[in-house]
mmCIF file of C-alpha atoms in Angstrom:
data_model
loop_
_atom_site.group_PDB
_atom_site.id
_atom_site.type_symbol
_atom_site.label_atom_id
_atom_site.label_comp_id
_atom_site.label_asym_id
_atom_site.label_seq_id
_atom_site.Cartn_x
_atom_site.Cartn_y
_atom_site.Cartn_z
ATOM 1 C CA MET A 1 -26.123 -5.668 -8.717
ATOM 2 C CA ASP A 2 -27.840 -2.258 -9.070
ATOM 3 C CA LEU A 3 -25.100 -0.159 -7.521
ATOM 4 C CA ASP A 4 -26.986 3.133 -7.760
ATOM 5 C CA MET A 5 -30.019 1.736 -5.956
ATOM 6 C CA GLU A 6 -27.827 0.115 -3.280
ATOM 7 C CA LEU A 7 -25.869 3.294 -2.469
ATOM 8 C CA GLY A 8 -28.445 6.046 -2.905
ATOM 9 C CA ASP A 9 -27.061 9.602 -2.987
ATOM 10 C CA TYR A 10 -23.734 8.838 -1.298
ATOM 11 C CA PRO A 11 -21.135 8.270 -2.519
ATOM 12 C CA LYS A 12 -21.756 10.567 -5.474
ATOM 13 C CA GLN A 13 -22.115 9.016 -8.925
ATOM 14 C CA PHE A 14 -19.794 10.557 -11.519
ATOM 15 C CA ALA A 15 -19.897 10.307 -15.303
ATOM 16 C CA TYR A 16 -16.806 9.535 -17.356
ATOM 17 C CA GLU A 17 -16.839 13.135 -18.597
ATOM 18 C CA ASP A 18 -16.708 14.291 -14.957
ATOM 19 C CA LEU A 19 -13.504 12.356 -14.348
ATOM 20 C CA GLN A 20 -12.078 13.789 -17.552
ATOM 21 C CA LEU A 21 -12.792 17.255 -16.177
ATOM 22 C CA LEU A 22 -11.265 16.513 -12.761
ATOM 23 C CA THR A 23 -8.037 15.135 -14.272
ATOM 24 C CA ASP A 24 -7.734 17.559 -17.222
ATOM 25 C CA ASN A 25 -8.702 14.765 -19.626
ATOM 26 C CA PHE A 26 -6.448 12.247 -17.854
ATOM 27 C CA ASP A 27 -3.422 14.434 -18.554
ATOM 28 C CA VAL A 28 -0.133 12.575 -18.165
ATOM 29 C CA ARG A 29 1.078 15.337 -15.845
ATOM 30 C CA ASN A 30 -1.598 14.275 -13.369
ATOM 31 C CA VAL A 31 -0.609 10.608 -13.342
ATOM 32 C CA ILE A 32 0.615 9.457 -9.936
ATOM 33 C CA GLY A 33 1.203 5.858 -10.939
ATOM 34 C CA ARG A 34 -0.324 2.448 -11.516
ATOM 35 C CA THR A 35 -1.573 -0.033 -9.011
ATOM 36 C CA GLN A 36 -1.870 -3.718 -9.826
ATOM 37 C CA PHE A 37 -5.192 -3.153 -11.572
ATOM 38 C CA CYS A 38 -5.669 0.592 -11.950
ATOM 39 C CA LYS A 39 -4.215 3.902 -13.009
ATOM 40 C CA VAL A 40 -4.191 6.737 -10.469
ATOM 41 C CA TYR A 41 -4.409 10.497 -11.082
ATOM 42 C CA ARG A 42 -4.360 13.715 -9.141
ATOM 43 C CA GLY A 43 -7.602 15.581 -9.652
ATOM 44 C CA LYS A 44 -9.243 18.838 -8.693
ATOM 45 C CA ILE A 45 -12.906 19.719 -8.291
ATOM 46 C CA PRO A 46 -13.368 23.272 -9.614
ATOM 47 C CA GLN A 47 -14.983 25.864 -7.358
ATOM 48 C CA GLY A 48 -18.756 25.892 -7.872
ATOM 49 C CA TRP A 49 -18.859 22.805 -10.088
ATOM 50 C CA ASN A 50 -22.074 20.947 -9.243
ATOM 51 C CA GLU A 51 -22.397 23.315 -6.266
ATOM 52 C CA MET A 52 -19.202 21.870 -4.781
ATOM 53 C CA GLN A 53 -16.242 23.607 -3.171
ATOM 54 C CA GLU A 54 -12.836 23.548 -4.839
ATOM 55 C CA GLN A 55 -11.077 20.439 -3.628
ATOM 56 C CA ASP A 56 -8.079 18.266 -4.453
ATOM 57 C CA VAL A 57 -9.010 14.633 -5.010
ATOM 58 C CA THR A 58 -7.450 11.391 -6.196
ATOM 59 C CA VAL A 59 -8.998 9.553 -9.140
ATOM 60 C CA LYS A 60 -8.483 5.846 -9.747
ATOM 61 C CA ILE A 61 -9.709 4.182 -12.915
ATOM 62 C CA TRP A 62 -9.530 0.511 -13.785
ATOM 63 C CA ALA A 63 -6.841 0.495 -16.461
ATOM 64 C CA ASP A 64 -8.175 -2.297 -18.671
ATOM 65 C CA THR A 65 -11.551 -0.651 -19.234
ATOM 66 C CA VAL A 66 -10.544 2.457 -21.149
ATOM 67 C CA LYS A 67 -8.316 3.986 -23.799
ATOM 68 C CA MET A 68 -6.370 6.842 -22.254
ATOM 69 C CA LYS A 69 -4.829 9.403 -24.606
ATOM 70 C CA GLY A 70 -4.817 6.809 -27.386
ATOM 71 C CA GLU A 71 -3.028 4.224 -25.237
ATOM 72 C CA LEU A 72 -4.584 0.813 -25.817
ATOM 73 C CA ILE A 73 -4.865 -1.222 -22.638
ATOM 74 C CA LEU A 74 -5.351 -4.958 -23.078
ATOM 75 C CA LYS A 75 -8.344 -6.547 -21.348
ATOM 76 C CA PRO A 76 -7.364 -9.976 -19.989
ATOM 77 C CA ALA A 77 -9.394 -9.717 -16.797
ATOM 78 C CA VAL A 78 -12.212 -7.235 -17.308
ATOM 79 C CA ALA A 79 -14.802 -9.587 -15.800
ATOM 80 C CA HIS A 80 -12.696 -10.037 -12.666
ATOM 81 C CA ASN A 81 -12.249 -6.286 -12.374
ATOM 82 C CA VAL A 82 -15.998 -5.740 -12.378
ATOM 83 C CA PHE A 83 -16.157 -7.788 -9.191
ATOM 84 C CA ARG A 84 -13.090 -6.029 -7.763
ATOM 85 C CA PHE A 85 -14.777 -2.683 -8.381
ATOM 86 C CA PHE A 86 -18.012 -3.759 -6.649
ATOM 87 C CA ASP A 87 -16.078 -5.248 -3.725
ATOM 88 C CA GLU A 88 -14.127 -2.027 -3.222
ATOM 89 C CA ILE A 89 -17.266 0.116 -3.197
ATOM 90 C CA THR A 90 -18.942 -2.253 -0.751
ATOM 91 C CA PHE A 91 -15.864 -2.398 1.489
ATOM 92 C CA LEU A 92 -15.200 1.350 1.618
ATOM 93 C CA THR A 93 -18.836 2.211 2.371
ATOM 94 C CA TYR A 94 -19.173 -0.362 5.165
ATOM 95 C CA PRO A 95 -19.729 1.611 8.422
ATOM 96 C CA ARG A 96 -17.115 -0.293 10.444
ATOM 97 C CA ILE A 97 -14.500 0.402 7.770
ATOM 98 C CA SER A 98 -15.316 3.746 6.172
ATOM 99 C CA GLY A 99 -13.969 5.912 8.992
ATOM 100 C CA HIS A 100 -10.495 4.394 9.203
ATOM 101 C CA PRO A 101 -7.942 7.187 8.641
ATOM 102 C CA ASN A 102 -5.564 4.990 6.650
ATOM 103 C CA LEU A 103 -8.122 3.699 4.166
ATOM 104 C CA ALA A 104 -9.099 5.792 1.156
ATOM 105 C CA LYS A 105 -12.248 7.817 1.802
ATOM 106 C CA LEU A 106 -14.666 7.240 -1.068
ATOM 107 C CA MET A 107 -16.210 10.437 -2.426
ATOM 108 C CA GLY A 108 -17.795 8.966 -5.541
ATOM 109 C CA TYR A 109 -17.649 6.376 -8.271
ATOM 110 C CA LEU A 110 -17.948 5.926 -12.027
ATOM 111 C CA HIS A 111 -19.866 2.953 -13.359
ATOM 112 C CA ASP A 112 -21.117 2.689 -16.934
ATOM 113 C CA GLU A 113 -20.927 0.113 -19.697
ATOM 114 C CA ASP A 114 -17.316 0.910 -20.556
ATOM 115 C CA HIS A 115 -15.644 2.325 -17.460
ATOM 116 C CA PHE A 116 -15.126 1.756 -13.731
ATOM 117 C CA GLY A 117 -13.546 4.364 -11.522
ATOM 118 C CA VAL A 118 -13.553 5.918 -8.070
ATOM 119 C CA VAL A 119 -12.887 9.386 -6.673
ATOM 120 C CA TYR A 120 -11.224 9.609 -3.273
ATOM 121 C CA ASP A 121 -11.376 12.506 -0.843
ATOM 122 C CA LEU A 122 -7.580 12.571 -0.760
ATOM 123 C CA LYS A 123 -4.993 15.219 -1.563
ATOM 124 C CA SER A 124 -2.172 12.922 -2.585
ATOM 125 C CA LEU A 125 1.477 13.806 -2.219
ATOM 126 C CA ASP A 126 2.714 10.626 -3.903
ATOM 127 C CA THR A 127 2.852 6.879 -3.481
ATOM 128 C CA VAL A 128 5.229 5.469 -0.890
ATOM 129 C CA ARG A 129 6.998 3.756 -3.796
ATOM 130 C CA ASN A 130 7.691 7.062 -5.575
ATOM 131 C CA PHE A 131 8.594 8.812 -2.330
ATOM 132 C CA ILE A 132 10.962 6.184 -0.885
ATOM 133 C CA ALA A 133 14.256 7.684 -2.058
ATOM 134 C CA GLU A 134 13.310 11.333 -1.445
ATOM 135 C CA GLY A 135 15.518 13.189 1.001
ATOM 136 C CA THR A 136 12.509 15.180 2.193
ATOM 137 C CA PHE A 137 10.970 11.923 3.435
ATOM 138 C CA THR A 138 12.679 12.066 6.819
ATOM 139 C CA TRP A 139 13.336 9.412 9.444
ATOM 140 C CA MET A 140 10.496 10.682 11.624
ATOM 141 C CA GLY A 141 8.148 10.803 8.641
ATOM 142 C CA ARG A 142 8.962 7.178 7.896
ATOM 143 C CA ILE A 143 8.348 6.165 11.507
ATOM 144 C CA LYS A 144 4.922 7.784 11.247
ATOM 145 C CA VAL A 145 4.112 5.885 8.044
ATOM 146 C CA ILE A 146 5.416 2.571 9.416
ATOM 147 C CA PHE A 147 3.415 2.797 12.639
ATOM 148 C CA GLN A 148 0.154 3.798 10.964
ATOM 149 C CA LEU A 149 0.457 1.037 8.357
ATOM 150 C CA ALA A 150 1.103 -1.530 11.075
ATOM 151 C CA ARG A 151 -1.992 -0.439 12.967
ATOM 152 C CA LEU A 152 -4.062 -0.540 9.776
ATOM 153 C CA LEU A 153 -3.107 -4.165 9.098
ATOM 154 C CA GLU A 154 -3.617 -5.017 12.773
ATOM 155 C CA SER A 155 -7.130 -3.571 12.526
ATOM 156 C CA LEU A 156 -7.995 -5.458 9.319
ATOM 157 C CA HIS A 157 -6.626 -8.728 10.673
ATOM 158 C CA GLY A 158 -8.530 -8.179 13.916
ATOM 159 C CA GLN A 159 -11.965 -8.095 12.247
ATOM 160 C CA THR A 160 -14.220 -11.155 12.480
ATOM 161 C CA PRO A 161 -13.822 -12.698 10.030
ATOM 162 C CA GLN A 162 -10.480 -11.093 9.307
ATOM 163 C CA TYR A 163 -9.541 -9.229 6.148
ATOM 164 C CA LEU A 164 -6.420 -10.090 4.147
ATOM 165 C CA VAL A 165 -5.045 -7.453 1.756
ATOM 166 C CA ARG A 166 -2.879 -9.947 -0.191
ATOM 167 C CA ASN A 167 -1.252 -7.350 -2.477
ATOM 168 C CA PHE A 168 0.022 -4.860 0.091
ATOM 169 C CA SER A 169 2.868 -2.888 -1.476
ATOM 170 C CA ALA A 170 4.535 0.540 -1.523
ATOM 171 C CA THR A 171 2.882 1.228 -4.892
ATOM 172 C CA HIS A 172 -0.562 0.751 -3.351
ATOM 173 C CA ILE A 173 -0.046 3.175 -0.466
ATOM 174 C CA MET A 174 -0.541 6.902 -0.990
ATOM 175 C CA VAL A 175 0.983 9.525 1.274
ATOM 176 C CA ASP A 176 -1.132 12.615 1.895
ATOM 177 C CA GLN A 177 0.095 16.154 2.506
ATOM 178 C CA ASP A 178 0.581 15.425 6.219
ATOM 179 C CA LEU A 179 2.552 12.205 5.578
ATOM 180 C CA ASN A 180 -0.331 9.956 6.569
ATOM 181 C CA PRO A 181 -0.296 6.688 4.598
ATOM 182 C CA VAL A 182 -3.552 5.762 2.842
ATOM 183 C CA LEU A 183 -4.210 2.352 1.276
ATOM 184 C CA ILE A 184 -5.801 2.789 -2.179
ATOM 185 C CA GLU A 185 -5.690 -0.677 -3.773
ATOM 186 C CA PHE A 186 -8.173 -3.396 -2.753
ATOM 187 C CA GLY A 187 -8.199 -5.624 -5.829
ATOM 188 C CA MET A 188 -7.170 -8.782 -3.972
ATOM 189 C CA LEU A 189 -8.828 -8.017 -0.648
ATOM 190 C CA THR A 190 -10.585 -11.002 0.866
ATOM 191 C CA GLY A 191 -12.515 -11.846 4.017
ATOM 192 C CA GLY A 192 -14.588 -9.734 6.353
ATOM 193 C CA MET A 193 -17.976 -8.654 5.095
ATOM 194 C CA ILE A 194 -17.086 -9.191 1.407
ATOM 195 C CA GLY A 195 -16.345 -12.890 1.937
ATOM 196 C CA MET A 196 -13.549 -15.104 0.663
ATOM 197 C CA LYS A 197 -12.372 -14.079 -2.803
ATOM 198 C CA ASP A 198 -10.226 -16.517 -4.737
ATOM 199 C CA ARG A 199 -11.300 -15.531 -8.216
ATOM 200 C CA GLY A 200 -8.623 -14.316 -10.576
ATOM 201 C CA LEU A 201 -5.755 -16.032 -8.780
ATOM 202 C CA PRO A 202 -4.580 -17.909 -11.892
ATOM 203 C CA LEU A 203 -3.811 -14.443 -13.312
ATOM 204 C CA TYR A 204 -2.346 -12.971 -10.125
ATOM 205 C CA PRO A 205 -1.496 -15.948 -7.903
ATOM 206 C CA PHE A 206 1.128 -14.345 -5.680
ATOM 207 C CA GLY A 207 0.100 -10.736 -5.064
ATOM 208 C CA ALA A 208 2.067 -7.661 -6.120
ATOM 209 C CA TYR A 209 5.278 -7.903 -8.149
ATOM 210 C CA GLY A 210 8.360 -8.030 -5.932
ATOM 211 C CA TYR A 211 6.430 -8.935 -2.792
ATOM 212 C CA THR A 212 5.935 -12.650 -3.373
ATOM 213 C CA ASP A 213 5.886 -14.592 -0.127
ATOM 214 C CA PRO A 214 8.038 -17.750 -0.502
ATOM 215 C CA VAL A 215 5.675 -19.659 1.800
ATOM 216 C CA LEU A 216 2.693 -18.734 -0.361
ATOM 217 C CA ARG A 217 4.594 -19.821 -3.470
ATOM 218 C CA MET A 218 5.345 -23.198 -1.889
ATOM 219 C CA LEU A 219 1.986 -23.933 -0.244
ATOM 220 C CA GLY A 220 -0.480 -21.789 -2.186
ATOM 221 C CA ILE A 221 -2.251 -20.788 1.041
ATOM 222 C CA TRP A 222 -3.026 -17.190 2.015
ATOM 223 C CA THR A 223 -2.822 -16.297 5.716
ATOM 224 C CA ASP A 224 -2.420 -13.118 7.756
ATOM 225 C CA ARG A 225 1.310 -13.906 7.828
ATOM 226 C CA THR A 226 1.377 -13.269 4.067
ATOM 227 C CA ASP A 227 0.406 -9.663 4.795
ATOM 228 C CA VAL A 228 3.057 -9.601 7.529
ATOM 229 C CA PHE A 229 5.647 -10.599 4.925
ATOM 230 C CA THR A 230 4.643 -7.793 2.566
ATOM 231 C CA PHE A 231 4.632 -5.309 5.456
ATOM 232 C CA GLY A 232 8.180 -6.421 6.216
ATOM 233 C CA VAL A 233 9.212 -5.746 2.623
ATOM 234 C CA VAL A 234 7.680 -2.236 2.731
ATOM 235 C CA LEU A 235 9.485 -1.649 6.039
ATOM 236 C CA LEU A 236 12.784 -2.651 4.406
ATOM 237 C CA GLU A 237 12.114 -0.265 1.511
ATOM 238 C CA LEU A 238 11.552 2.598 3.937
ATOM 239 C CA LEU A 239 14.683 1.782 5.944
ATOM 240 C CA CYS A 240 16.959 1.262 2.940
ATOM 241 C CA LYS A 241 15.528 4.088 0.791
ATOM 242 C CA CYS A 242 15.356 1.545 -2.012
ATOM 243 C CA ALA A 243 12.388 0.148 -3.960
ATOM 244 C CA VAL A 244 11.765 -3.575 -3.772
ATOM 245 C CA ASP A 245 13.127 -4.150 -7.294
ATOM 246 C CA GLY A 246 15.725 -1.386 -7.150
ATOM 247 C CA ILE A 247 18.675 -3.689 -6.508
ATOM 248 C CA GLY A 248 18.919 -4.790 -10.146
ATOM 249 C CA CYS A 249 19.798 -8.312 -11.260
ATOM 250 C CA ARG A 250 22.451 -10.719 -10.127
ATOM 251 C CA GLU A 251 25.564 -10.929 -12.272
ATOM 252 C CA ASN A 252 24.971 -12.886 -15.507
ATOM 253 C CA SER A 253 21.254 -13.133 -14.723
ATOM 254 C CA THR A 254 18.043 -11.467 -15.840
ATOM 255 C CA VAL A 255 16.202 -12.453 -12.638
ATOM 256 C CA PRO A 256 15.529 -9.422 -10.402
ATOM 257 C CA ASN A 257 17.449 -9.513 -7.132
ATOM 258 C CA PHE A 258 14.638 -8.288 -4.906
ATOM 259 C CA LEU A 259 15.453 -6.182 -1.864
ATOM 260 C CA TYR A 260 14.310 -8.672 0.766
ATOM 261 C CA ARG A 261 16.581 -11.389 -0.684
ATOM 262 C CA VAL A 262 19.652 -9.169 -0.364
ATOM 263 C CA ALA A 263 18.618 -8.207 3.169
ATOM 264 C CA GLN A 264 18.163 -11.871 4.081
ATOM 265 C CA GLU A 265 21.664 -12.687 2.840
ATOM 266 C CA ILE A 266 23.117 -9.931 5.038
ATOM 267 C CA TYR A 267 21.044 -10.918 8.051
ATOM 268 C CA ASP A 268 21.657 -14.664 7.711
ATOM 269 C CA THR A 269 25.403 -14.027 7.516
ATOM 270 C CA VAL A 270 25.270 -12.136 10.801
ATOM 271 C CA LYS A 271 23.142 -14.797 12.526
ATOM 272 C CA SER A 272 25.518 -17.558 11.442
ATOM 273 C CA ARG A 273 28.478 -16.022 13.257
ATOM 274 C CA CYS A 274 29.387 -16.526 16.878
ATOM 275 C CA PHE A 275 29.575 -12.824 17.603
ATOM 276 C CA TYR A 276 27.051 -10.059 17.345
ATOM 277 C CA GLU A 277 27.708 -7.736 14.424
ATOM 278 C CA LYS A 278 25.548 -4.707 15.140
ATOM 279 C CA SER A 279 26.977 -2.548 12.372
ATOM 280 C CA ARG A 280 26.221 -5.205 9.762
ATOM 281 C CA ILE A 281 22.533 -5.280 10.692
ATOM 282 C CA LEU A 282 22.447 -1.485 10.768
ATOM 283 C CA SER A 283 23.689 -1.505 7.175
ATOM 284 C CA LEU A 284 20.045 -2.209 6.304
ATOM 285 C CA VAL A 285 19.265 1.341 7.500
ATOM 286 C CA HIS A 286 20.337 4.086 5.102
ATOM 287 C CA ARG A 287 23.273 6.052 6.517
ATOM 288 C CA SER A 288 21.649 9.408 5.685
ATOM 289 C CA PHE A 289 19.200 8.940 8.575
ATOM 290 C CA ARG A 290 21.951 8.964 11.200
ATOM 291 C CA THR A 291 22.202 12.752 11.298
ATOM 292 C CA GLN A 292 18.462 13.422 11.169
ATOM 293 C CA ALA A 293 16.326 14.681 14.035
ATOM 294 C CA GLY A 294 14.745 11.913 16.077
ATOM 295 C CA TYR A 295 17.038 9.142 14.788
ATOM 296 C CA ASP A 296 18.134 6.682 17.443
ATOM 297 C CA THR A 297 20.594 3.867 16.758
ATOM 298 C CA ASP A 298 18.662 1.411 18.892
ATOM 299 C CA ASP A 299 15.495 2.240 16.923
ATOM 300 C CA GLY A 300 17.333 1.587 13.667
ATOM 301 C CA LEU A 301 18.530 -1.751 14.985
ATOM 302 C CA LYS A 302 15.082 -2.731 16.277
ATOM 303 C CA LEU A 303 13.399 -1.856 12.988
ATOM 304 C CA ALA A 304 15.957 -3.732 10.888
ATOM 305 C CA LYS A 305 15.553 -6.844 13.038
ATOM 306 C CA LEU A 306 11.746 -6.488 12.980
ATOM 307 C CA ALA A 307 11.737 -6.251 9.186
ATOM 308 C CA MET A 308 13.781 -9.441 8.956
ATOM 309 C CA LYS A 309 11.460 -11.270 11.373
ATOM 310 C CA CYS A 310 8.538 -10.309 9.135
ATOM 311 C CA VAL A 311 10.147 -11.788 6.000
ATOM 312 C CA GLN A 312 11.350 -15.033 7.601
ATOM 313 C CA MET A 313 9.540 -18.321 7.102
ATOM 314 C CA ASP A 314 5.891 -18.295 8.146
ATOM 315 C CA ASP A 315 6.057 -19.912 11.578
ATOM 316 C CA GLU A 316 8.748 -17.422 12.653
ATOM 317 C CA ARG A 317 6.830 -14.302 11.713
ATOM 318 C CA PRO A 318 5.057 -12.138 14.305
ATOM 319 C CA SER A 319 1.391 -11.208 14.048
ATOM 320 C CA MET A 320 0.579 -7.605 13.172
ATOM 321 C CA GLY A 321 -0.554 -7.116 16.766
ATOM 322 C CA GLU A 322 2.919 -8.170 17.922
ATOM 323 C CA VAL A 323 4.484 -5.863 15.326
ATOM 324 C CA VAL A 324 2.507 -2.894 16.712
ATOM 325 C CA GLU A 325 3.541 -3.697 20.273
ATOM 326 C CA HIS A 326 7.175 -3.927 19.162
ATOM 327 C CA LEU A 327 6.925 -0.546 17.420
ATOM 328 C CA LYS A 328 5.559 1.036 20.603
ATOM 329 C CA THR A 329 8.923 0.347 22.269
ATOM 330 C CA LEU A 330 10.775 2.599 19.801
ATOM 331 C CA HIS A 331 12.331 5.740 21.209
ATOM 332 C CA ALA A 332 10.662 7.779 18.464
ATOM 333 C CA ILE A 333 7.185 6.455 19.301
ATOM 334 C CA ARG A 334 7.556 6.768 23.067
ATOM 335 C CA ASN A 335 8.955 10.297 22.967
ATOM 336 C CA TYR A 336 7.460 11.903 19.871
ATOM 337 C CA ALA A 337 4.006 10.336 19.506
ATOM 338 C CA GLU A 338 2.288 13.708 19.926
ATOM 339 C CA LEU A 339 4.617 15.376 17.407
ATOM 340 C CA LEU A 340 3.938 12.567 14.930
ATOM 341 C CA LEU A 341 0.185 12.951 15.554
ATOM 342 C CA LEU A 342 -0.123 9.313 16.580
ATOM 343 C CA GLY A 343 -3.019 8.174 18.719
ATOM 344 C CA PRO A 344 -2.689 5.816 21.701
#
């Protein structure tokens, strides 16, 4: 594929030296984090460079295609990543997709014999993963992120044919300066106008680490309910202020005790009793939120129960459309939608 001929003048084509300039030679201080396939940096376009205005950007470079500061990255799946790179460019420049506010806006790309990278028009605050435990990430800010992410997945699943993200995770979602969530990782995206993509699954058969859907592991079949499961895990992370693998390991075990498993144990214990134990379910919501502006106990309860519905077995999970409708019943959404800058 001749990418330059296909795209014309937009998005802009960058050279590797350009990305070095934007990131101060990939300085470690500009590293935001790693996605499943890439390394992500904060960048800045200098005033007047290439007749451009000064602007904060986000730079993502495929991690197995380059040595960064002498760090040798192994290359087990370079060929697969070439296709992932092309698919991302095609997806993000597709007219029906490119304007979505919660998808990264592509400013330019890097494509030469040795490197693949993209530059997003995005002033990143941090990833949701890095921001989860921060006290400045308030209850209302989390409601905003949750609702926008739900509508993003609803939109992708509602396309014909539908898109499946398949590695949706808190690490792959950036938060901008206004607390809008932006999806930046598309390496396992399938469906829609890019077609069904099963290549590379022997290397990454179950999506992002810590978000493995038990149904997928058993049946090996991807559905929209797999994305619902991973959304439920992200929702739990935001409610608990705890990363998916932040629980540690079980006693006398080296196997990570992932967040959703602990939550399921709590929730299943409550469901098995003859009486309703509201406080036990609310234990899934971090106690620090209770004194924050906009917090409502019924909202906390609804969100905890919704998260658990999303991570139950496949036939019990709601669709993302049903998730969005459920979220619209929250006190915070009904009363503060304008404050949260949420559309209808």
